[in-house]
PDB file of C-alpha atoms in Angstrom:
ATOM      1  CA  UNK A 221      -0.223 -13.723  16.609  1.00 67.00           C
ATOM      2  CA  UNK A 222      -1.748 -11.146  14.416  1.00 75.00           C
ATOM      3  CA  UNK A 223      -1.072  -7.375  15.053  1.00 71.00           C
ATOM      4  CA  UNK A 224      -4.468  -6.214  13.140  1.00 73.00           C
ATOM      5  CA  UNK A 225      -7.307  -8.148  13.607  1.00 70.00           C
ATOM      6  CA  UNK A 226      -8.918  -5.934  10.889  1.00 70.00           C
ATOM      7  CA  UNK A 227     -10.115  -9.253   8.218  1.00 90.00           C
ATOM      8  CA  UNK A 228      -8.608  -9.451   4.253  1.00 94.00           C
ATOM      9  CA  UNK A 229      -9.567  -6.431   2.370  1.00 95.00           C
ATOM     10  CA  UNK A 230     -10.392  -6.696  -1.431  1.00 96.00           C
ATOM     11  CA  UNK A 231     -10.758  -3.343  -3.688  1.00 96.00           C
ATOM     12  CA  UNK A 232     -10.586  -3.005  -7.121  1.00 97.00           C
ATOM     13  CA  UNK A 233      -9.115   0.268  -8.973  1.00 97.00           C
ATOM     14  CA  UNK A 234     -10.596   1.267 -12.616  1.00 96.00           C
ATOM     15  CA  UNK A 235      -7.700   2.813 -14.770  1.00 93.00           C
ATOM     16  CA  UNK A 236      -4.413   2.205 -16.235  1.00 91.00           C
ATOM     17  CA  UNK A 237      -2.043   1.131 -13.853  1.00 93.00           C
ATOM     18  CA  UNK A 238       1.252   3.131 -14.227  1.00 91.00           C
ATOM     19  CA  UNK A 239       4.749   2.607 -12.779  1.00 90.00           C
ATOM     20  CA  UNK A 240       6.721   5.772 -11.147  1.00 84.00           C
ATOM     21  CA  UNK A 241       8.803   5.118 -13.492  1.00 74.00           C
ATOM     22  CA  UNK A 242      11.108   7.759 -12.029  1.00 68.00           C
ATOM     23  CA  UNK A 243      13.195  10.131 -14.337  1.00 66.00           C
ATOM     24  CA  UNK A 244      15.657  12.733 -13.469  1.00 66.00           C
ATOM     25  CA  UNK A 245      14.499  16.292 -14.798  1.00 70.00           C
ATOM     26  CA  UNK A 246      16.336  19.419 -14.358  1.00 72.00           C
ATOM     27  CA  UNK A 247      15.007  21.921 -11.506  1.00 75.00           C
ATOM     28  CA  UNK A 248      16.779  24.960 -11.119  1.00 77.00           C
ATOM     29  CA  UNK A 249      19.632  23.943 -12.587  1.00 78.00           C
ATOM     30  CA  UNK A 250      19.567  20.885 -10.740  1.00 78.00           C
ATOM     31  CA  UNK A 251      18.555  17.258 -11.808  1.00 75.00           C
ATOM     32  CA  UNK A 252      16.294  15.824  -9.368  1.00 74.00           C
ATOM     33  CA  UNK A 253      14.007  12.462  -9.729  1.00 75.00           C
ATOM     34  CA  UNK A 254      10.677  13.150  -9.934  1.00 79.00           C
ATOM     35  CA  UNK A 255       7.557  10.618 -10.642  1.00 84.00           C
ATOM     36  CA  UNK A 256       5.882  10.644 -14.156  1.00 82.00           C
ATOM     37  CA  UNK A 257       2.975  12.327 -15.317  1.00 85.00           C
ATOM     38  CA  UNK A 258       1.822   9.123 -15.907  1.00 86.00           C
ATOM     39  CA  UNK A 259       2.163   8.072 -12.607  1.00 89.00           C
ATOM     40  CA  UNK A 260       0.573  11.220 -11.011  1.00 91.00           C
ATOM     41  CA  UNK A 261      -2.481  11.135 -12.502  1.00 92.00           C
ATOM     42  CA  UNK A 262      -2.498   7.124 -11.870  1.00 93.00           C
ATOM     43  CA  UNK A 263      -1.581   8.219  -8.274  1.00 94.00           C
ATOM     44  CA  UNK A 264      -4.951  10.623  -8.258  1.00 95.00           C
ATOM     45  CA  UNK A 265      -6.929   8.656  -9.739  1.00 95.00           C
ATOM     46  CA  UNK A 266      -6.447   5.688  -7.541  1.00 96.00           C
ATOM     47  CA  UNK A 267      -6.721   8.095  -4.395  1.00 96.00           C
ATOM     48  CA  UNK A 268      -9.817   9.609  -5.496  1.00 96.00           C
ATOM     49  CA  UNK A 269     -11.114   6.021  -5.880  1.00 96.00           C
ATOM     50  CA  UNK A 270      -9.902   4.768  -2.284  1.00 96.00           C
ATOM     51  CA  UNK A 271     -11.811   8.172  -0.839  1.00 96.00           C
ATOM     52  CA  UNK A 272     -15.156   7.008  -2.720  1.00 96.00           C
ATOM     53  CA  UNK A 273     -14.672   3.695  -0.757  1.00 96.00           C
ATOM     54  CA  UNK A 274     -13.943   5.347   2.401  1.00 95.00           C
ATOM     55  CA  UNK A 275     -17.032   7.373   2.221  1.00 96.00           C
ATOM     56  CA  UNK A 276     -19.364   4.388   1.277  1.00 95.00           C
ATOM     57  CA  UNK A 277     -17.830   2.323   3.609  1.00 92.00           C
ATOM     58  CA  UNK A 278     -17.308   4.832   7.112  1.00 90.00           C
ATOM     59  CA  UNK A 279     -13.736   4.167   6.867  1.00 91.00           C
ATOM     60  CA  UNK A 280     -10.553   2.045   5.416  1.00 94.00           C
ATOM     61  CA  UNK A 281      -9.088  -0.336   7.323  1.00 95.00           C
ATOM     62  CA  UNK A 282      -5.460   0.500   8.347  1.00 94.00           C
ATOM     63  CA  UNK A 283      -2.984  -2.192   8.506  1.00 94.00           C
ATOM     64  CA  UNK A 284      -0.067  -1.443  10.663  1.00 91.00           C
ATOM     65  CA  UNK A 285       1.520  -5.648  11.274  1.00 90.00           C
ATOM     66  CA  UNK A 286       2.789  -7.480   8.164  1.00 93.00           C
ATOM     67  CA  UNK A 287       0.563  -8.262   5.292  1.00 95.00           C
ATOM     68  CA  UNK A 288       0.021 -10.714   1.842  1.00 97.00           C
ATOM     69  CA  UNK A 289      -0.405  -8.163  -1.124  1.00 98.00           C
ATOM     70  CA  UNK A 290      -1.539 -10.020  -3.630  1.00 98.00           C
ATOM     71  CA  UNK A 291      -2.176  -7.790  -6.720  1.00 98.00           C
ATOM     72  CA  UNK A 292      -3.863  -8.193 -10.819  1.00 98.00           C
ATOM     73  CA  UNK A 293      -3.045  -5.899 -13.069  1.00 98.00           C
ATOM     74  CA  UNK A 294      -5.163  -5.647 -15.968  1.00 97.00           C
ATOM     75  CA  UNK A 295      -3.876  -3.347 -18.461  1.00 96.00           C
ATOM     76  CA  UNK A 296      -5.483  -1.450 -21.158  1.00 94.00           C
ATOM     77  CA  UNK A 297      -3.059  -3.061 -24.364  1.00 94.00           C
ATOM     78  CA  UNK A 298       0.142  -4.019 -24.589  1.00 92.00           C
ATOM     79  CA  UNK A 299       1.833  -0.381 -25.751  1.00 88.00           C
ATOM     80  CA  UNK A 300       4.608   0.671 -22.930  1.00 81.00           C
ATOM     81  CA  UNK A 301       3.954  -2.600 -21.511  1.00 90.00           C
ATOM     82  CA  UNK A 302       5.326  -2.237 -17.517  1.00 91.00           C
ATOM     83  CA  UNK A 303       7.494  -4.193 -15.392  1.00 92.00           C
ATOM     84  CA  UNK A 304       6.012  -6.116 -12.828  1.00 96.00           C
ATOM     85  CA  UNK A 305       8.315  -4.658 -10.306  1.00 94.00           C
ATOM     86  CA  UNK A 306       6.768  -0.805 -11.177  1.00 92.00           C
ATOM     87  CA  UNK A 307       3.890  -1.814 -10.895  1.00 95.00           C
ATOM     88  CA  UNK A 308       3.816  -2.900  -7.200  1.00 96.00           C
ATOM     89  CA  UNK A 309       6.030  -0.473  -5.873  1.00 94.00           C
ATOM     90  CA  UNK A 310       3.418   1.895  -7.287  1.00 94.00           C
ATOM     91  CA  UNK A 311       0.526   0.278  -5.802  1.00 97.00           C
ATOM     92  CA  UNK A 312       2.229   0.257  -2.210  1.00 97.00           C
ATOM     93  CA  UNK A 313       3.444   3.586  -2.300  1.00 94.00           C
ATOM     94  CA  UNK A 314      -0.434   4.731  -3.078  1.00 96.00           C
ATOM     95  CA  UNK A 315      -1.585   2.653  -0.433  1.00 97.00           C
ATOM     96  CA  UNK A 316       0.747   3.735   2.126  1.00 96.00           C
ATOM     97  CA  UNK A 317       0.336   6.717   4.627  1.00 94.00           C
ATOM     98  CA  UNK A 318       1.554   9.557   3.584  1.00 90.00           C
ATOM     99  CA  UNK A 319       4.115  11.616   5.473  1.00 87.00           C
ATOM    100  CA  UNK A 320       5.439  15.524   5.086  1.00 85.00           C
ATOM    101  CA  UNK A 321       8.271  16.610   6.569  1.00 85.00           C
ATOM    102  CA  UNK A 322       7.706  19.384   8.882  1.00 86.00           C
ATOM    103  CA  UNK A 323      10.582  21.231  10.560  1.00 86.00           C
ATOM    104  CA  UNK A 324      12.993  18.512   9.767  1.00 84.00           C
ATOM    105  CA  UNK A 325      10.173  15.867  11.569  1.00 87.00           C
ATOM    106  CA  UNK A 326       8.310  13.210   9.592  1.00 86.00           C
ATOM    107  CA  UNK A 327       4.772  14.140  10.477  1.00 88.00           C
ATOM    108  CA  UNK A 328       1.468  11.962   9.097  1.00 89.00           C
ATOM    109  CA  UNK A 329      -0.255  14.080   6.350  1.00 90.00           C
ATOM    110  CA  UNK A 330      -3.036  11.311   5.861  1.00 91.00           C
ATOM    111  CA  UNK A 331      -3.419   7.644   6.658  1.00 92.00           C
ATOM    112  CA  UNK A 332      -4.460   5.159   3.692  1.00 94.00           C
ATOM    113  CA  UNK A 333      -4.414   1.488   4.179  1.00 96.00           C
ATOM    114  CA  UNK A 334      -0.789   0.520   5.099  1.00 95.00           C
ATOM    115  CA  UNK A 335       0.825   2.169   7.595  1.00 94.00           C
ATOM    116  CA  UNK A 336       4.132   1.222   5.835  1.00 93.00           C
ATOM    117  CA  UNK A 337       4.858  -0.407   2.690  1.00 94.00           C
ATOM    118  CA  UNK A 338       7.809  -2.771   4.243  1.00 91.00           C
ATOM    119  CA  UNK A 339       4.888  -3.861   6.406  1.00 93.00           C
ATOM    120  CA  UNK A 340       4.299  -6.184   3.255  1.00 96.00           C
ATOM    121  CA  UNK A 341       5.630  -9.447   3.542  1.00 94.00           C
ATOM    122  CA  UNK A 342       4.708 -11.532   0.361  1.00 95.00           C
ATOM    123  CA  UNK A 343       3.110 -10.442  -2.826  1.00 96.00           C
ATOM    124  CA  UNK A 344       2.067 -14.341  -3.752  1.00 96.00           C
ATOM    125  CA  UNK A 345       0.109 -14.624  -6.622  1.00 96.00           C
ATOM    126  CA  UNK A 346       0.706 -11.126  -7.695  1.00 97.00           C
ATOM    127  CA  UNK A 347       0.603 -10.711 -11.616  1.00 98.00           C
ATOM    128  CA  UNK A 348       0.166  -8.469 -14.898  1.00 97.00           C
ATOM    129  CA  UNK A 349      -3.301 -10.942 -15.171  1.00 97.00           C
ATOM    130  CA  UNK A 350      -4.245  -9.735 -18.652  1.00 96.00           C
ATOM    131  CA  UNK A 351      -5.682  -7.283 -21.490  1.00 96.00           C
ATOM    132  CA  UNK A 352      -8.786  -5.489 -20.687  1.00 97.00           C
ATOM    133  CA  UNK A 353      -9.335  -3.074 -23.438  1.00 96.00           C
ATOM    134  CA  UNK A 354     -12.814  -1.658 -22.206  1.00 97.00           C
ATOM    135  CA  UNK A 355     -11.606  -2.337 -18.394  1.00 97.00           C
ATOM    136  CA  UNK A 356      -8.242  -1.887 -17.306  1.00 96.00           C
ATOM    137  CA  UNK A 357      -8.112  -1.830 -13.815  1.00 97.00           C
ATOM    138  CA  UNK A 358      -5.687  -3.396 -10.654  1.00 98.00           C
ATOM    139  CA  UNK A 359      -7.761  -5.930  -8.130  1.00 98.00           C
ATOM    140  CA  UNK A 360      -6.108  -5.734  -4.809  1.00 98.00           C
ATOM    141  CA  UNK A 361      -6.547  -8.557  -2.208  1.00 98.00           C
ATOM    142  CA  UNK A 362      -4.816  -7.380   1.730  1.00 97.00           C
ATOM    143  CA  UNK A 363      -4.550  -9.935   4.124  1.00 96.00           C
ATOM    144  CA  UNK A 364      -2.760  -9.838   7.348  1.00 95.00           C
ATOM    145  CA  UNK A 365      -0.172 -12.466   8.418  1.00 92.00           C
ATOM    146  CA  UNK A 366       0.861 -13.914  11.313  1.00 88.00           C
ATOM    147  CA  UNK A 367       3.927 -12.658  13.219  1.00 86.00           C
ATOM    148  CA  UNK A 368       6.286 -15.298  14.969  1.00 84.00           C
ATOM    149  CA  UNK A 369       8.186 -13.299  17.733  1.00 86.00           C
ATOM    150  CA  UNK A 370      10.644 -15.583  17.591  1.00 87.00           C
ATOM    151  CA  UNK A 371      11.389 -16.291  13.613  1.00 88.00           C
ATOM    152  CA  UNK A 372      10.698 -12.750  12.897  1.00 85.00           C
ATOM    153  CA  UNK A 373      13.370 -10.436  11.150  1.00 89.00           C
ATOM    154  CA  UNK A 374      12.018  -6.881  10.868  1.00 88.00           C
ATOM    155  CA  UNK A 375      12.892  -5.063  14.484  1.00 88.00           C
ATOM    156  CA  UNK A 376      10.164  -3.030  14.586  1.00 87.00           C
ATOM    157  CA  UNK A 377       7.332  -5.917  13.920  1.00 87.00           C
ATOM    158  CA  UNK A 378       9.122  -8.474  17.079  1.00 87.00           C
ATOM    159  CA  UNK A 379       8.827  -4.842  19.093  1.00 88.00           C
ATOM    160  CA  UNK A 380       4.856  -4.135  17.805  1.00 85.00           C
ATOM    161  CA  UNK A 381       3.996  -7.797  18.532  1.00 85.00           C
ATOM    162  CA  UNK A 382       5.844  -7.756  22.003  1.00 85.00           C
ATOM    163  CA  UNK A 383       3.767  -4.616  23.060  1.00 84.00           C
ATOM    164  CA  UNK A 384       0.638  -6.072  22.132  1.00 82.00           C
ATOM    165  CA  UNK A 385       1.370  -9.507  23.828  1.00 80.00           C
ATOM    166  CA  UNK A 386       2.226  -7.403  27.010  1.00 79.00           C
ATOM    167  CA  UNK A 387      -1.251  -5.092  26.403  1.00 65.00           C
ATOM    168  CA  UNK A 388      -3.184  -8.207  26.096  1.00 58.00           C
ATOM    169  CA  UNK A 389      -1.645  -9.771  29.157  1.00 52.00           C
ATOM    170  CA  UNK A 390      -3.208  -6.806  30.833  1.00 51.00           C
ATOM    171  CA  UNK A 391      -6.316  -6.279  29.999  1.00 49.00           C
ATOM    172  CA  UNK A 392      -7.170 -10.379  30.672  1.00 49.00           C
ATOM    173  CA  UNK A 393      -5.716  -8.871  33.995  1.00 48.00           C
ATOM    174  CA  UNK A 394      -8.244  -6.024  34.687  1.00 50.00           C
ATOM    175  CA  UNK A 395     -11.616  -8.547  33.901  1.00 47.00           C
TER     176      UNK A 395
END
């Protein structure tokens, strides 16, 4: 069964895609591990671009059962050429709701695509695709994946697709 019925999702990001590349710094007198300027403007960027969507298209769809990420990375030239692995975590951070912490409870601050990144469940086909010197850019394909209550390992997906088998036993009820 699939928990969104919300179809495959394809969006491409202009810019240089950046890693976190986290990096302790000092603050206060203490060293805490912050993201990179590189990766905050990257970050803004990309959200500013994912806004411009929602607008033109009434909304983003919101993905909250597992999902295929499959991601192509086109960079700008080969200088502080990323890792792969950066470069992903990056892209599902960005994607992913954000949360703030509000009297020691995690509270949604604003919904993006993914309600959580661990919601992704393969990243097939993901790659750093090429050089685009005039171009550089990330093309992002979302699809989402079936969920076998019984073969399934994350907890909290065998309890979403359990509730919605019991909702949908339901409503066939009340026609």
């Amino acid at each position: 069964m699939k928990l969104d019925k919300d179809k495959a999702f394809r969006f491409v990001i202009p810019g240089h895609p950046a890693t976190k590349k986290n990096s302790p710094v000092l603050v206060r007198g203490r060293a805490v591990v912050l993201p990179s300027k590189a990766y905050k403007a990257y970050e803004k960027v990309f959200r500013k671009e994912l806004s411009r969507i929602e607008r033109e298209q009434g909304m983003l769809p919101h993905y909250s059962g597992p999902v295929q990420l499959t991601a192509k990375y086109y960079l700008q030239d080969r200088r502080a050429y990323p890792d792969l692995n950066g470069l992903i975590q990056a892209t599902q951070d960005i994607i992913s709701d954000e949360h703030a912490y509000v009297d020691h409870r995690k509270t949604l601050k604003r919904r993006w695509i993914l309600e959580d990144d661990r919601l992704v469940k393969s990243l097939d086909g993901t790659r750093i695709a090429g050089i685009d010197k005039d171009n550089p850019r990330v093309e992002i394909l979302i699809e989402p994946m079936e969920v076998d209550i019984e073969r399934e390992p994350d907890p909290q997906l065998v309890k979403k697709a359990k509730e919605a088998t019991q909702g949908n036993l339901f409503r066939q009820g009340e026609a």
